[in-house]
Coordinates of C-alpha atoms and ligand atoms in Angstrom, one line a residue:
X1 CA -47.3 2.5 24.1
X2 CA -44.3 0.7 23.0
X3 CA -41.2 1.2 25.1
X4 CA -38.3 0.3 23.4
X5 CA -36.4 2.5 26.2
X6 CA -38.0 0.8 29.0
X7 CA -34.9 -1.8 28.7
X8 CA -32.4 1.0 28.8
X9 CA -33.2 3.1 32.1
X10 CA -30.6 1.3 34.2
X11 CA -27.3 -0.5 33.8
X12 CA -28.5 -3.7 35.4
X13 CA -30.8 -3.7 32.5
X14 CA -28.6 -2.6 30.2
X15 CA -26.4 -5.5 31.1
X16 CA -29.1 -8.1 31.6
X17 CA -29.5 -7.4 27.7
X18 CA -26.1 -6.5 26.2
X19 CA -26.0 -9.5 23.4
X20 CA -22.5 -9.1 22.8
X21 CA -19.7 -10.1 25.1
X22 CA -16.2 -10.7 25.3
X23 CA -12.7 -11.1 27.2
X24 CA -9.3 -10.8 27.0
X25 CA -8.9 -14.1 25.4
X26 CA -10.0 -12.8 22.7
X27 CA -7.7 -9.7 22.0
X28 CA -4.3 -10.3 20.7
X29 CA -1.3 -7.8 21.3
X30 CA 0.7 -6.9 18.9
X31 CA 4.6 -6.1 19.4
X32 CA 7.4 -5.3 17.3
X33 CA 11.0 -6.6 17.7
X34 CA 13.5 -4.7 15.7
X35 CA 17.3 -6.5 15.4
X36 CA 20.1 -4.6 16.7
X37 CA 17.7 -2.4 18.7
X38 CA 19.3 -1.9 22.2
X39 CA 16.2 -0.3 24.3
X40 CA 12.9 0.8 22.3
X41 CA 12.0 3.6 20.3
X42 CA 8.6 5.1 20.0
X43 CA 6.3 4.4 17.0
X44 CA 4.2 8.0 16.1
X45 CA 0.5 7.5 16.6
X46 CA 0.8 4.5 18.9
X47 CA 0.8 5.7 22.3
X48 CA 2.2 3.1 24.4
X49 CA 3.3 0.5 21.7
X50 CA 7.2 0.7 20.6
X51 CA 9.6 -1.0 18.9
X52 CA 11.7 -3.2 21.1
X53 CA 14.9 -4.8 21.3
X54 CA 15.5 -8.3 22.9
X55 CA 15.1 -7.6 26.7
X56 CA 13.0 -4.7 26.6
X57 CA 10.7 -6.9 24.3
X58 CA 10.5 -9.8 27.1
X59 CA 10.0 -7.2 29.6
X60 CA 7.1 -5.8 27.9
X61 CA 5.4 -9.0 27.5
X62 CA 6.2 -10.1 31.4
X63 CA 4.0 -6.6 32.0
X64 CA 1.6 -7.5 29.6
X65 CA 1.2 -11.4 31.0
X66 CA 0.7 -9.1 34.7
X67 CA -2.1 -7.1 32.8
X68 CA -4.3 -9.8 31.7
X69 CA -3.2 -10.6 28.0
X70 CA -2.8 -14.0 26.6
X71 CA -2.4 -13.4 22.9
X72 CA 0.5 -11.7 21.3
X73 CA 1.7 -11.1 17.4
X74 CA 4.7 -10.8 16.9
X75 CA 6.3 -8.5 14.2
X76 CA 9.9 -9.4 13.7
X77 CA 12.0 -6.4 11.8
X78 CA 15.4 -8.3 10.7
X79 CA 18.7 -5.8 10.5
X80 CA 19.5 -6.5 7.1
X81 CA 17.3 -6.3 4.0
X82 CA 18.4 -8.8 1.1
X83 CA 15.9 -9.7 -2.4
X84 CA 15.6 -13.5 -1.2
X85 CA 17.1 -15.8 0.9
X86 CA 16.0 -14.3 4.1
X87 CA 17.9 -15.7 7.4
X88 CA 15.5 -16.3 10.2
X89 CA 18.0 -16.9 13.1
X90 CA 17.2 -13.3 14.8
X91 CA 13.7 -13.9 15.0
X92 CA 13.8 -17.6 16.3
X93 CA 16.5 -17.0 18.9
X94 CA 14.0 -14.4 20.2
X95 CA 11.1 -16.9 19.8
X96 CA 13.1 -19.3 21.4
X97 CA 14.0 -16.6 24.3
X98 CA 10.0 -15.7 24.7
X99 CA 9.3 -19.5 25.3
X100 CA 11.9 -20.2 27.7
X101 CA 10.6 -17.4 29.8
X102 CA 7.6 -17.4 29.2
X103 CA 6.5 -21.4 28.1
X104 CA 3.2 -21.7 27.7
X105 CA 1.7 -18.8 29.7
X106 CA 1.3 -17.0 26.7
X107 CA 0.0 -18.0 23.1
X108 CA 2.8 -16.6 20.3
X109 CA 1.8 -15.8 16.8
X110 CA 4.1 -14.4 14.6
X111 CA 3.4 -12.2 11.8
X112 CA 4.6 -14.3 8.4
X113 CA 4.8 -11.5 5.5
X114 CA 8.5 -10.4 3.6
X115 CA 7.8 -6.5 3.8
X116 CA 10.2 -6.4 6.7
X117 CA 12.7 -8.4 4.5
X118 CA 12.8 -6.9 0.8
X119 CA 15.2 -4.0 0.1
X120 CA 12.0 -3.2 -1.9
X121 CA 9.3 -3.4 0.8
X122 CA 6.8 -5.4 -1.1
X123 CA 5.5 -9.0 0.6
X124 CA 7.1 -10.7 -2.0
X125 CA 10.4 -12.0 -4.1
X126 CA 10.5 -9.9 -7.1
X127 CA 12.3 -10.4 -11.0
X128 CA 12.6 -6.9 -11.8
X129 CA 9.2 -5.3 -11.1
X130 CA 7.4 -8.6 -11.5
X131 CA 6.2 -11.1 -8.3
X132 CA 8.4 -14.2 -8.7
X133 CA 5.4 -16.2 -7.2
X134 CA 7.2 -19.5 -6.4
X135 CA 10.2 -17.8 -5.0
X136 CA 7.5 -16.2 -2.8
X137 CA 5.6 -19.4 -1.8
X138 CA 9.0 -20.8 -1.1
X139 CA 10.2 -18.2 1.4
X140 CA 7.1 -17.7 3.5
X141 CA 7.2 -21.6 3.9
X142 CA 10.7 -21.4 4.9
X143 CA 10.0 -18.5 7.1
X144 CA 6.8 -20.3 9.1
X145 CA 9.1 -23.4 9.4
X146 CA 11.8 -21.5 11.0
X147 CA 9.3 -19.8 13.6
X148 CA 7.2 -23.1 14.3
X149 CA 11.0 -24.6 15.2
X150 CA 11.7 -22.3 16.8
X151 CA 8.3 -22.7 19.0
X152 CA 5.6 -19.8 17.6
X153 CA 2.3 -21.5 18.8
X154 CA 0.6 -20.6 15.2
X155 CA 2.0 -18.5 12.5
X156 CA -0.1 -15.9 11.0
X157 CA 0.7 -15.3 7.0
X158 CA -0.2 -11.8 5.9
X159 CA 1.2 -11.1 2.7
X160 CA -1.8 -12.4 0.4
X161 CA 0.1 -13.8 -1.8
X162 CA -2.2 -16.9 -3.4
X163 CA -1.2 -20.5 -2.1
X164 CA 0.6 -19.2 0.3
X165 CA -1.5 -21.1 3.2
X166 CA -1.6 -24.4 1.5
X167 CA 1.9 -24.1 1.0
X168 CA 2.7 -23.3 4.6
X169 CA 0.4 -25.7 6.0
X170 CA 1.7 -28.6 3.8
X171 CA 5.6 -27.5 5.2
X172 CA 4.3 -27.2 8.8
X173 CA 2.6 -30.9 8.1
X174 CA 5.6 -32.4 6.8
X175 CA 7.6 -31.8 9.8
X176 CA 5.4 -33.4 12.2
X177 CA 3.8 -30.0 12.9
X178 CA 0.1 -30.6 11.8
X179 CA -0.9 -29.0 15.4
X180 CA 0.6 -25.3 15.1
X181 CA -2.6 -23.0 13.5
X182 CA -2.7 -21.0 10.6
X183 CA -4.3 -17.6 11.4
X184 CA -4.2 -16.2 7.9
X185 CA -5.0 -12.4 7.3
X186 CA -7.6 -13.7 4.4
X187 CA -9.2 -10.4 3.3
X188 CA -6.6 -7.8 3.5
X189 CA -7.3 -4.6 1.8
X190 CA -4.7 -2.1 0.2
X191 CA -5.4 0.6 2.9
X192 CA -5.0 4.3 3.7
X193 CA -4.6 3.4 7.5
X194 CA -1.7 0.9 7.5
X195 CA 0.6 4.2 8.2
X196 CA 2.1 4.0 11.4
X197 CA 2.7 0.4 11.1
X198 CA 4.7 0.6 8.0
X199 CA 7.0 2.9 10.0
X200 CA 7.1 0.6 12.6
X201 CA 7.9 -2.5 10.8
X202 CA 9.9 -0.4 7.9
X203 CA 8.1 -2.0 5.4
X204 CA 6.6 0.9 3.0
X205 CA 7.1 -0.1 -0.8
X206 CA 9.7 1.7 -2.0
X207 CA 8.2 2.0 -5.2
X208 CA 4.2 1.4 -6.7
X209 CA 1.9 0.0 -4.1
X210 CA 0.0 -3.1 -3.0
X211 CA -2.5 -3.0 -5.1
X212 CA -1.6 -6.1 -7.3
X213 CA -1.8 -8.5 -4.3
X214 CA -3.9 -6.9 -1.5
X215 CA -7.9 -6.4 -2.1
X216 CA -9.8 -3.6 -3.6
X217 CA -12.2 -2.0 -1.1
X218 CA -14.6 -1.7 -4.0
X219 CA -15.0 -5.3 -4.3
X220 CA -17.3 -7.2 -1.8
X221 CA -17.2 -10.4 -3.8
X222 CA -13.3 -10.9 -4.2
X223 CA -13.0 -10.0 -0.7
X224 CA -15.0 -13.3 0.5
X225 CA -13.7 -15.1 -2.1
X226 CA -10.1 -14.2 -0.5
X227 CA -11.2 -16.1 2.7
X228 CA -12.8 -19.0 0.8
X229 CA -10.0 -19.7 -0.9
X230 CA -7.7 -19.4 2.5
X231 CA -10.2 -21.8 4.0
X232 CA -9.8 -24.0 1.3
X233 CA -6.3 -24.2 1.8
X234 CA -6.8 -25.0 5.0
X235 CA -6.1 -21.8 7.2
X236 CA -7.7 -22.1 10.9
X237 CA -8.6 -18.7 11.4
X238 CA -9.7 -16.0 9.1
X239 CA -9.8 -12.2 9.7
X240 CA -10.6 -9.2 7.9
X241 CA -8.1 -5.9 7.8
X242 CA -8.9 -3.2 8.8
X243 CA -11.7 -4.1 10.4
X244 CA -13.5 -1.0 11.0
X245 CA -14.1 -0.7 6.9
X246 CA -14.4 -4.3 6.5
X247 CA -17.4 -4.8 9.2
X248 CA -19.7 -5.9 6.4
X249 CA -17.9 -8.9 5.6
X250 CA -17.1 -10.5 8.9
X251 CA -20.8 -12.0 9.0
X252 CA -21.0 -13.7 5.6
X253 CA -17.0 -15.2 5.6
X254 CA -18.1 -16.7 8.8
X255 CA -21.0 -18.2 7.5
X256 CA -19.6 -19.0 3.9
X257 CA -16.6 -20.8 5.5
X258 CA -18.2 -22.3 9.1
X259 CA -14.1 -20.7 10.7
X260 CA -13.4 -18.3 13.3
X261 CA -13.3 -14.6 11.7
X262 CA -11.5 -12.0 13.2
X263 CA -10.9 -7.9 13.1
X264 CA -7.6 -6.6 13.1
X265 CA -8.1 -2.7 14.6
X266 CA -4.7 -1.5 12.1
X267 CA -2.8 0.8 13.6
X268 CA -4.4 4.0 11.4
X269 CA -7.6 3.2 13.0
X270 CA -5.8 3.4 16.5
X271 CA -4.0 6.4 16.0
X272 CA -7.7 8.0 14.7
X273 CA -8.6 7.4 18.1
X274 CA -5.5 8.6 19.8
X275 CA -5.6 11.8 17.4
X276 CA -9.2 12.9 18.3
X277 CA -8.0 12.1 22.2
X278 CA -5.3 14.3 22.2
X279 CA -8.1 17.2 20.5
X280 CA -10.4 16.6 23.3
X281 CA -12.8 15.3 20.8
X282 CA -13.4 12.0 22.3
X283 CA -12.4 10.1 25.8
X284 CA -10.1 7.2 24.0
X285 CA -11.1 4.7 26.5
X286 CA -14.8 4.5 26.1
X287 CA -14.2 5.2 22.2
X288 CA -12.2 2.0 22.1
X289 CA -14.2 -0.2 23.7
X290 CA -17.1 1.4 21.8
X291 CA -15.1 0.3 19.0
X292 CA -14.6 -3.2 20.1
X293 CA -18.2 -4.2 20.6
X294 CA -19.0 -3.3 17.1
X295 CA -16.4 -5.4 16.1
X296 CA -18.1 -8.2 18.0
X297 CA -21.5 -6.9 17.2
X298 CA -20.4 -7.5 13.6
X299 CA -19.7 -11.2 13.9
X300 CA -15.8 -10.8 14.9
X301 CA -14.8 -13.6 17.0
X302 CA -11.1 -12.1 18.1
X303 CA -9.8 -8.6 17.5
X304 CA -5.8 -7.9 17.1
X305 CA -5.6 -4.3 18.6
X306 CA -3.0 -2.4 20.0
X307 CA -4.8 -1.3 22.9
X308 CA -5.5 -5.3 24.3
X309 CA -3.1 -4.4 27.3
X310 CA -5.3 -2.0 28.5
X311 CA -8.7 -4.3 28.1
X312 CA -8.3 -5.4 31.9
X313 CA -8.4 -1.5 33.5
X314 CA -11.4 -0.9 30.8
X315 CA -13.2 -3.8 32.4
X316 CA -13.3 -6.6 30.4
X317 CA -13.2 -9.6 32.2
X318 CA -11.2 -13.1 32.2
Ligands
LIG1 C1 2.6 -6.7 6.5 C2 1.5 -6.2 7.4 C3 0.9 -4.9 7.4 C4 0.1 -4.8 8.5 C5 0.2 -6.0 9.1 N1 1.0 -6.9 8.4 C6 1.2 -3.7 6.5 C7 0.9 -3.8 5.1 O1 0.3 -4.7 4.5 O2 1.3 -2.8 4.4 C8 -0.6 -3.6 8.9 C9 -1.0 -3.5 10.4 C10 -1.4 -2.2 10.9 O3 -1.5 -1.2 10.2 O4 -1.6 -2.1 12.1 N2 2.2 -7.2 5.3

């Protein structure tokens, strides 16, 4: 008789077989840094992520540095909102404060999008309800020029604006800065389960939606065409959002565009889990990493998740 089980009756075998591994190299940390803030303040639905001021931010990442994680995004959320001409000191002077401490122990993305910025909340420069699309292009370059001076190892563009990566990689180029990364969120869907973050980062529109500039989940087509044309414009690394409703497309961007494709785990996916936790429905720590080898399993090559600081106590190695 055929025994598929045969290979299943203990763990050694189990192991011996698992096809899909990973470490913490490969999780990035995200963390939010809010201007003004004194201490933190809890974000609903995130368990142990907060928003953080200066020195409670450093603190956090000197525990995380402890815990095993190498990768961090960073969400800046300036004090002031303004329609254009966004100031970038307050998130550079932080960047700057992270790198003095910290050098290169630690590899620093920083989330590149205006939702944090606009009096509005959309990811871009508007003229009345209209995008004013080269206003846009020329803010996110000035904004990724200000982190990579400020010394951000690779900046990370997630307002899906088009040309908004060449535009940013042709900036970073021109100042001498061909090596910093582009890690560009290339198919970002408009998504039920970007709640908690949008409290987090106090970005919700304040009127409409995304719709106009982030993908339609009913579209497979447009949604590797998104990457493609990121990889075209010369982005480094690729990723799909959320990734647990975008597992179908990890496999054939990677393959269409020969880059690295990641899964960012939004933070409505990670409060799911947390939620059925707290019901007793699930134990969150084996539902996680469950989680996390199907994002692997589907051809992810990195996952940004807001549990990576706790990948070392779940067992993952390196
Ligand atoms: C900003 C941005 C969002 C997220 C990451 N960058 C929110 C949005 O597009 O509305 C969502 C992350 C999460 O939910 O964890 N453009």
């Amino acid at each position: 008789m055929k025994r598929l089980m045969r290979l299943r009756a203990s763990p050694h075998l189990r192991d011996l077989c698992a096809e899909t591994e990973f470490n913490r190299a490969q999780l990035i940390q995200p963390l939010f840094v809010v201007e003004g803030l004194e201490s933190e303040e809890p974000i609903p639905g995130l368990r142990d992520n907060v928003r953080h001021g200066g020195s409670s931010l450093l603190a956090q990442i000197e525990r995380d540095l402890a815990a095993g994680v190498t990768q961090f995004l960073l969400f800046p959320v300036p004090g002031q909102k303004k329609e254009k001409g966004f100031a970038h000191r307050f998130t550079a002077d932080t960047i700057g404060a992270i790198r003095r401490q910290f050098g290169d122990n630690l590899s620093l993305w920083i989330d590149t999008c205006l939702c944090s910025y606009t009096t509005h909340g959309h990811c871009a420069v508007l003229e009345g309800s209209r995008i004013d699309h080269q206003a846009t292009l020329d803010e996110m370059a000035n904004a990724a020029l200000a982190f990579a001076e400020a010394g951000a190892h690779g900046i990370s563009p997630s307002d899906m604006m088009d040309g908004r990566v060449a535009r940013i990689r042709a900036a970073l180029d021109e100042r001498g800065m061909d090596l910093v990364p582009v890690m560009s969120y290339s198919t970002k869907f408009a998504s039920n389960f970007y709640g908690p973050f949008r409290n987090a980062a106090d970005s919700a529109p304040q009127f409409g939606d995304r719709r106009h500039y982030q993908l339609d989940v009913r579209n497979r087509s447009g949604a590797i065409a998104a990457s493609i044309r990121c990889a075209e414009e010369g982005a480094d690394l690729l990723m799909v959002k959320p990734g647990g409703t975008s597992l179908d497309l990890i496999a054939p961007i990677s393959e269409r565009t020969g880059l690295p494709v990641g899964a960012y785990q939004v933070s409505g996916e990670y409060e799911g889990l947390s939620l059925l936790a707290e019901n007793g429905l699930v134990n969150f720590d084996e539902a996680l990493l469950e989680t996390w080898h199907v994002f692997k399993r589907a051809g992810a090559q990195f996952i940004i998740t807001y549990g990576a600081r706790e990948a070392r106590r779940l067992g993952i190695g390196r």
